Amino acid sequence: MNRFRMPVLALLSGALLAAGAVTQPASAHTAGPPLRVLADRAGVRIGTAVDMTALAEDRTYRRTTAREFDSVTAENVMKWESVEPQRGVYDWKPADDLVHFARAHGQVVRGHTLVWHSQLPAWLTTGVADGSIDAKELRGILREHITTEVKRYKGRIQQWDVVNEVFEEDGSLRNSIWLQQLGPSYIADAFRWAHAADPKAKLFLNDYNVEGVNAKSTAYYNLAKGLRAQGVPVQGFGIQGHLAIQYGFPGQVAENLARFEALGMQTAFTEVDVRMILPADAEKAATQADYFRRLLDACLGARGCRSFTVWGYTDRYSWVPGVFAGQGAATPMDEEYGRKPAYGAVREGLAAGR
Ligand code: G3I
């Protein structure tokens, strides 16, 4: 080995750190084993949300998605607005493309999401608002939506986010059109219909701000306990994991996972990202890496947590800056696919295993 190599590299990384750089040089982009290889050894799936436009247009994105991850989630294209933009007119193409990509690359698919208050098609929301769709009809529409979509991908989806974000922060049920029109029983109905359509898919509740023990996660715990006592097929609790370094790391994450496991449920981290107030610097990047690692360690420390998904892995396509003005840099790679300390933290965590 060239004896000058190490010192030169050390000098270079020192200079990068001094300049506040938070990523590794381009040559490091594919160095080391892919995350999915390490995840496999650790007995966990490492996943990412996938932007289907980027997958079609960006070769580096396509390659990196295939190389690093063994689980994929549709960031948008399995949502109701996408699959049925007009009543009775379905557009399955982008969702089908993702399922095919996953199959071609030995990846499992997390289905996201069947019942949500957001990204509903306009024909549905206006129909409810103007009274042309009444409660009875709405229940039938929901049943048909769940049955049609789950059946289409029967046997292809490992975990379905059946109901998404149904509680407010204080633990009260979200005042969505579902609650208003159908009452709380829509939740049990949704799980029963999904189970009938694909009995092998694991069916999940899913939400944000439920990493630790708090009013919202406790509402989920009570809901899940009640549903399971009635024999409703709810098998998993999905913790999205959208964190922000300026708000600190949530408390009692391990305890939270443990109580769902005690109900006999699986858990999963489903949408992890850690945003910050821009500009990023080395200190913020280190805190971000620590947060990724702590969530991953919580998953690896829980027997029933077999899936850890990031909500995008490159800042190039992250949803964060478009929603939180002045914030971003939330994913493990920068806009040029440079690996940040967060990438290293995930890799080290997976390598350390359970
Ligand atoms: O597809 C349309 C396009 O036709 C149109 O021209 C364009 C103009 O605004 O909008 C496009 O739709 C956007 C869609 O993403 C696809 O890019 C929507 O405006 C935009 O609101 C939508 O944002 C998504 C958001 O969910 C919607 O609430 C984000 O990409 C997606 O990352 C985000 O994901 C959610 C999870 O599903 C649930 N948990 C929280 C998470 C982050 O908000």
Short mmCIF file of C-alpha atoms in Angstrom, two decimals, residues 14-309:
data_model
loop_
_atom_site.label_atom_id
_atom_site.label_comp_id
_atom_site.label_asym_id
_atom_site.label_seq_id
_atom_site.Cartn_x
_atom_site.Cartn_y
_atom_site.Cartn_z
CA GLY A 14 -9.14 17.15 8.47
CA ALA A 15 -9.37 19.97 5.95
CA LEU A 16 -12.95 19.01 5.08
CA LEU A 17 -13.95 18.99 8.74
CA ALA A 18 -12.30 22.34 9.34
CA ALA A 19 -14.29 23.74 6.43
CA GLY A 20 -17.46 22.49 8.09
CA ALA A 21 -18.04 19.82 5.45
CA VAL A 22 -20.43 17.18 6.67
CA THR A 23 -20.10 14.57 3.98
CA GLN A 24 -17.40 12.25 2.74
CA PRO A 25 -15.59 12.76 -0.57
CA ALA A 26 -17.16 11.37 -3.73
CA SER A 27 -14.83 8.36 -3.79
CA ALA A 28 -16.46 7.14 -0.58
CA HIS A 29 -19.97 6.97 -2.09
CA THR A 30 -19.93 3.25 -2.70
CA ALA A 31 -17.21 2.20 -0.27
CA GLY A 32 -18.00 -0.52 2.25
CA PRO A 33 -20.78 -3.06 2.31
CA PRO A 34 -24.25 -1.80 1.40
CA LEU A 35 -26.63 -1.18 4.29
CA ARG A 36 -28.87 -4.05 3.19
CA VAL A 37 -26.07 -6.58 3.59
CA LEU A 38 -25.48 -5.48 7.17
CA ALA A 39 -29.21 -5.28 7.87
CA ASP A 40 -29.70 -8.80 6.67
CA ARG A 41 -27.08 -10.04 9.14
CA ALA A 42 -28.79 -8.05 11.90
CA GLY A 43 -32.19 -9.57 11.10
CA VAL A 44 -33.87 -6.30 10.16
CA ARG A 45 -35.12 -4.80 6.90
CA ILE A 46 -33.56 -1.47 5.95
CA GLY A 47 -36.01 0.53 3.90
CA THR A 48 -36.56 3.82 2.16
CA ALA A 49 -39.48 5.79 0.83
CA VAL A 50 -39.21 5.94 -2.95
CA ASP A 51 -39.97 8.94 -5.14
CA MET A 52 -41.19 7.36 -8.37
CA THR A 53 -40.35 10.35 -10.56
CA ALA A 54 -36.76 10.25 -9.34
CA LEU A 55 -36.64 6.49 -9.83
CA ALA A 56 -37.64 6.95 -13.46
CA GLU A 57 -35.33 9.87 -14.22
CA ASP A 58 -32.23 9.61 -12.02
CA ARG A 59 -29.87 6.70 -12.61
CA THR A 60 -27.87 7.30 -9.44
CA TYR A 61 -31.07 7.27 -7.42
CA ARG A 62 -32.15 4.03 -9.03
CA ARG A 63 -28.80 2.36 -8.41
CA THR A 64 -28.49 3.57 -4.85
CA THR A 65 -32.05 2.52 -3.99
CA ALA A 66 -31.32 -0.97 -5.27
CA ARG A 67 -27.88 -1.20 -3.71
CA GLU A 68 -28.54 0.03 -0.19
CA PHE A 69 -32.10 -1.04 0.70
CA ASP A 70 -34.05 -4.28 0.96
CA SER A 71 -37.42 -2.69 1.69
CA VAL A 72 -39.21 0.08 -0.20
CA THR A 73 -42.26 2.22 0.54
CA ALA A 74 -44.11 4.31 -2.03
CA GLU A 75 -43.69 7.89 -0.84
CA ASN A 76 -46.89 8.92 -2.62
CA VAL A 77 -48.06 6.59 -5.38
CA MET A 78 -50.10 4.13 -3.32
CA LYS A 79 -52.12 6.92 -1.71
CA TRP A 80 -55.77 7.24 -2.66
CA GLU A 81 -55.33 10.50 -4.60
CA SER A 82 -52.77 8.73 -6.81
CA VAL A 83 -54.49 5.42 -7.40
CA GLU A 84 -58.05 6.70 -7.99
CA PRO A 85 -57.85 10.34 -9.10
CA GLN A 86 -61.34 10.16 -10.58
CA ARG A 87 -64.08 7.98 -9.24
CA GLY A 88 -63.74 4.51 -10.71
CA VAL A 89 -60.72 5.53 -12.81
CA TYR A 90 -57.61 3.86 -11.45
CA ASP A 91 -53.99 4.65 -12.18
CA TRP A 92 -51.89 1.77 -10.92
CA LYS A 93 -48.90 2.33 -13.16
CA PRO A 94 -46.51 4.09 -10.73
CA ALA A 95 -47.40 1.74 -7.87
CA ASP A 96 -47.01 -1.27 -10.15
CA ASP A 97 -43.62 0.07 -11.23
CA LEU A 98 -42.45 0.18 -7.63
CA VAL A 99 -43.65 -3.36 -6.93
CA HIS A 100 -41.83 -4.57 -10.05
CA PHE A 101 -38.66 -2.70 -9.08
CA ALA A 102 -38.78 -4.30 -5.65
CA ARG A 103 -39.23 -7.76 -7.08
CA ALA A 104 -36.35 -7.26 -9.52
CA HIS A 105 -34.05 -6.21 -6.68
CA GLY A 106 -35.06 -8.66 -3.98
CA GLN A 107 -36.83 -6.04 -1.87
CA VAL A 108 -40.00 -6.26 0.17
CA VAL A 109 -42.65 -3.54 -0.07
CA ARG A 110 -44.35 -1.61 2.72
CA GLY A 111 -47.76 -0.46 1.53
CA HIS A 112 -48.55 3.15 2.38
CA THR A 113 -51.35 4.00 3.05
CA LEU A 114 -55.02 2.93 2.86
CA VAL A 115 -56.96 5.26 5.17
CA TRP A 116 -55.68 8.78 5.77
CA HIS A 117 -57.19 12.24 6.13
CA SER A 118 -54.71 13.67 3.60
CA GLN A 119 -54.09 13.18 -0.13
CA LEU A 120 -57.66 12.08 -0.69
CA PRO A 121 -59.03 12.54 -4.22
CA ALA A 122 -61.06 15.70 -4.80
CA TRP A 123 -64.11 13.73 -6.00
CA LEU A 124 -64.31 12.13 -2.57
CA THR A 125 -63.77 15.20 -0.39
CA THR A 126 -66.11 17.41 -2.42
CA GLY A 127 -68.73 14.67 -2.57
CA VAL A 128 -68.73 14.43 1.22
CA ALA A 129 -68.67 18.22 1.64
CA ASP A 130 -71.62 18.88 -0.68
CA GLY A 131 -73.64 15.97 0.70
CA SER A 132 -73.78 14.02 -2.56
CA ILE A 133 -71.94 11.16 -0.82
CA ASP A 134 -73.69 10.21 2.41
CA ALA A 135 -72.28 8.13 5.28
CA LYS A 136 -73.63 4.83 4.02
CA GLU A 137 -72.19 5.35 0.59
CA LEU A 138 -68.88 6.56 2.05
CA ARG A 139 -68.50 3.37 4.05
CA GLY A 140 -69.02 1.35 0.88
CA ILE A 141 -66.50 3.50 -0.99
CA LEU A 142 -63.90 2.98 1.74
CA ARG A 143 -64.48 -0.75 1.76
CA GLU A 144 -64.12 -0.93 -2.00
CA HIS A 145 -60.96 1.18 -1.97
CA ILE A 146 -59.24 -0.99 0.64
CA THR A 147 -60.37 -4.25 -0.95
CA THR A 148 -59.37 -3.23 -4.47
CA GLU A 149 -55.91 -1.94 -3.57
CA VAL A 150 -54.97 -4.68 -1.12
CA LYS A 151 -56.14 -7.39 -3.52
CA ARG A 152 -54.19 -5.88 -6.39
CA TYR A 153 -50.94 -6.30 -4.46
CA LYS A 154 -51.90 -9.46 -2.59
CA GLY A 155 -48.80 -11.46 -1.70
CA ARG A 156 -46.51 -8.55 -2.68
CA ILE A 157 -46.80 -6.34 0.40
CA GLN A 158 -45.06 -7.29 3.61
CA GLN A 159 -46.61 -4.61 5.81
CA TRP A 160 -49.57 -2.33 5.09
CA ASP A 161 -50.07 1.01 6.85
CA VAL A 162 -53.81 0.47 7.06
CA VAL A 163 -54.76 3.56 9.01
CA ASN A 164 -52.44 6.53 9.16
CA GLU A 165 -52.34 9.43 11.62
CA VAL A 166 -55.72 8.95 13.29
CA PHE A 167 -54.91 10.62 16.61
CA GLU A 168 -54.24 14.21 17.64
CA GLU A 169 -51.32 15.05 19.92
CA ASP A 170 -53.56 14.96 23.01
CA GLY A 171 -54.71 11.42 22.24
CA SER A 172 -58.18 12.32 20.95
CA LEU A 173 -59.25 10.86 17.62
CA ARG A 174 -58.51 13.13 14.68
CA ASN A 175 -61.59 14.92 13.41
CA SER A 176 -61.28 13.55 9.85
CA ILE A 177 -64.09 12.92 7.39
CA TRP A 178 -63.84 9.26 8.45
CA LEU A 179 -64.56 9.99 12.08
CA GLN A 180 -67.21 12.58 11.27
CA GLN A 181 -69.10 10.41 8.82
CA LEU A 182 -68.53 6.88 10.07
CA GLY A 183 -67.63 7.17 13.75
CA PRO A 184 -64.65 5.38 15.35
CA SER A 185 -65.69 1.95 14.04
CA TYR A 186 -64.10 2.80 10.68
CA ILE A 187 -60.73 1.80 12.15
CA ALA A 188 -61.73 -1.79 13.00
CA ASP A 189 -63.59 -2.05 9.69
CA ALA A 190 -60.50 -0.98 7.75
CA PHE A 191 -58.34 -3.67 9.36
CA ARG A 192 -60.97 -6.37 8.80
CA TRP A 193 -61.39 -5.46 5.14
CA ALA A 194 -57.63 -5.34 4.56
CA HIS A 195 -57.16 -8.70 6.24
CA ALA A 196 -59.90 -10.29 4.15
CA ALA A 197 -58.17 -9.02 0.99
CA ASP A 198 -54.66 -10.25 1.91
CA PRO A 199 -54.56 -12.44 5.01
CA LYS A 200 -50.75 -12.68 4.95
CA ALA A 201 -49.86 -8.99 4.93
CA LYS A 202 -49.01 -7.58 8.36
CA LEU A 203 -51.41 -4.76 9.12
CA PHE A 204 -50.14 -1.62 10.83
CA LEU A 205 -51.27 1.51 12.60
CA ASN A 206 -48.87 4.35 11.72
CA ASP A 207 -48.21 7.88 13.02
CA TYR A 208 -45.66 10.59 13.83
CA ASN A 209 -44.71 11.94 17.27
CA VAL A 210 -45.23 8.49 18.76
CA GLU A 211 -41.58 7.48 19.19
CA GLY A 212 -41.62 7.75 22.96
CA VAL A 213 -44.27 7.30 25.62
CA ASN A 214 -46.71 10.23 25.42
CA ALA A 215 -50.45 10.95 25.19
CA LYS A 216 -50.58 10.12 21.49
CA SER A 217 -48.64 6.84 21.65
CA THR A 218 -50.66 5.84 24.71
CA ALA A 219 -53.86 6.42 22.72
CA TYR A 220 -52.47 3.99 20.11
CA TYR A 221 -51.56 1.51 22.79
CA ASN A 222 -55.10 1.59 24.19
CA LEU A 223 -56.63 1.41 20.72
CA ALA A 224 -54.47 -1.57 19.71
CA LYS A 225 -55.16 -3.36 22.96
CA GLY A 226 -58.91 -2.90 22.55
CA LEU A 227 -58.93 -3.94 18.91
CA ARG A 228 -56.86 -7.05 19.55
CA ALA A 229 -59.12 -8.02 22.46
CA GLN A 230 -62.01 -7.95 19.98
CA GLY A 231 -60.08 -10.08 17.50
CA VAL A 232 -59.52 -7.27 15.02
CA PRO A 233 -56.48 -8.15 12.84
CA VAL A 234 -54.08 -5.34 13.78
CA GLN A 235 -50.57 -6.72 13.96
CA GLY A 236 -48.16 -3.81 13.96
CA PHE A 237 -47.43 -0.34 15.24
CA GLY A 238 -45.56 1.91 12.81
CA ILE A 239 -43.55 4.72 14.31
CA GLN A 240 -42.78 7.25 11.61
CA GLY A 241 -39.78 8.86 13.28
CA HIS A 242 -39.83 12.37 11.78
CA LEU A 243 -37.49 14.07 14.24
CA ALA A 244 -35.92 17.53 14.39
CA ILE A 245 -32.68 18.16 16.26
CA GLN A 246 -33.95 21.47 17.64
CA TYR A 247 -36.70 19.64 19.56
CA GLY A 248 -34.45 17.06 21.20
CA PHE A 249 -34.65 13.30 21.23
CA PRO A 250 -37.89 11.73 22.47
CA GLY A 251 -37.90 9.96 25.83
CA GLN A 252 -38.76 6.33 26.60
CA VAL A 253 -38.52 4.96 23.08
CA ALA A 254 -37.48 1.47 24.22
CA GLU A 255 -40.32 1.38 26.78
CA ASN A 256 -42.77 2.39 24.10
CA LEU A 257 -41.70 -0.40 21.74
CA ALA A 258 -41.76 -2.89 24.61
CA ARG A 259 -45.37 -2.18 25.55
CA PHE A 260 -46.60 -2.83 22.01
CA GLU A 261 -44.57 -6.01 21.89
CA ALA A 262 -46.17 -7.07 25.14
CA LEU A 263 -49.49 -6.95 23.27
CA GLY A 264 -48.00 -9.46 20.81
CA MET A 265 -47.51 -6.84 18.10
CA GLN A 266 -44.68 -6.08 15.72
CA THR A 267 -43.20 -2.61 15.64
CA ALA A 268 -41.41 -0.76 12.85
CA PHE A 269 -39.79 2.58 12.21
CA THR A 270 -41.49 3.62 9.02
CA GLU A 271 -40.48 7.17 7.96
CA VAL A 272 -37.31 8.18 9.74
CA ASP A 273 -35.67 11.50 9.00
CA VAL A 274 -34.03 14.08 11.23
CA ARG A 275 -34.33 17.66 10.06
CA MET A 276 -32.45 20.71 11.26
CA ILE A 277 -32.52 24.46 10.85
CA LEU A 278 -30.35 25.30 7.85
CA PRO A 279 -27.51 25.76 7.20
CA ALA A 280 -26.18 22.39 8.23
CA ASP A 281 -22.81 22.24 9.98
CA ALA A 282 -20.61 19.52 11.43
CA GLU A 283 -22.12 19.78 14.91
CA LYS A 284 -25.70 19.52 13.66
CA ALA A 285 -24.71 16.63 11.43
CA ALA A 286 -23.23 14.83 14.43
CA THR A 287 -26.42 15.33 16.45
CA GLN A 288 -28.47 14.09 13.52
CA ALA A 289 -26.28 11.00 13.24
CA ASP A 290 -26.77 10.34 16.94
CA TYR A 291 -30.58 10.56 16.55
CA PHE A 292 -30.59 8.12 13.63
CA ARG A 293 -28.42 5.73 15.61
CA ARG A 294 -30.60 5.92 18.71
CA LEU A 295 -33.77 5.15 16.77
CA LEU A 296 -32.04 2.27 15.00
CA ASP A 297 -30.66 0.93 18.28
CA ALA A 298 -34.15 1.07 19.79
CA CYS A 299 -35.38 -1.04 16.88
CA LEU A 300 -32.51 -3.50 17.10
CA GLY A 301 -33.08 -3.76 20.84
CA ALA A 302 -36.69 -4.85 20.34
CA ARG A 303 -37.34 -8.39 19.16
CA GLY A 304 -40.51 -7.45 17.30
CA CYS A 305 -38.94 -4.54 15.37
CA ARG A 306 -37.88 -6.01 12.05
CA SER A 307 -38.14 -3.02 9.76
CA PHE A 308 -36.39 0.37 9.79
CA THR A 309 -37.32 2.73 6.96
#
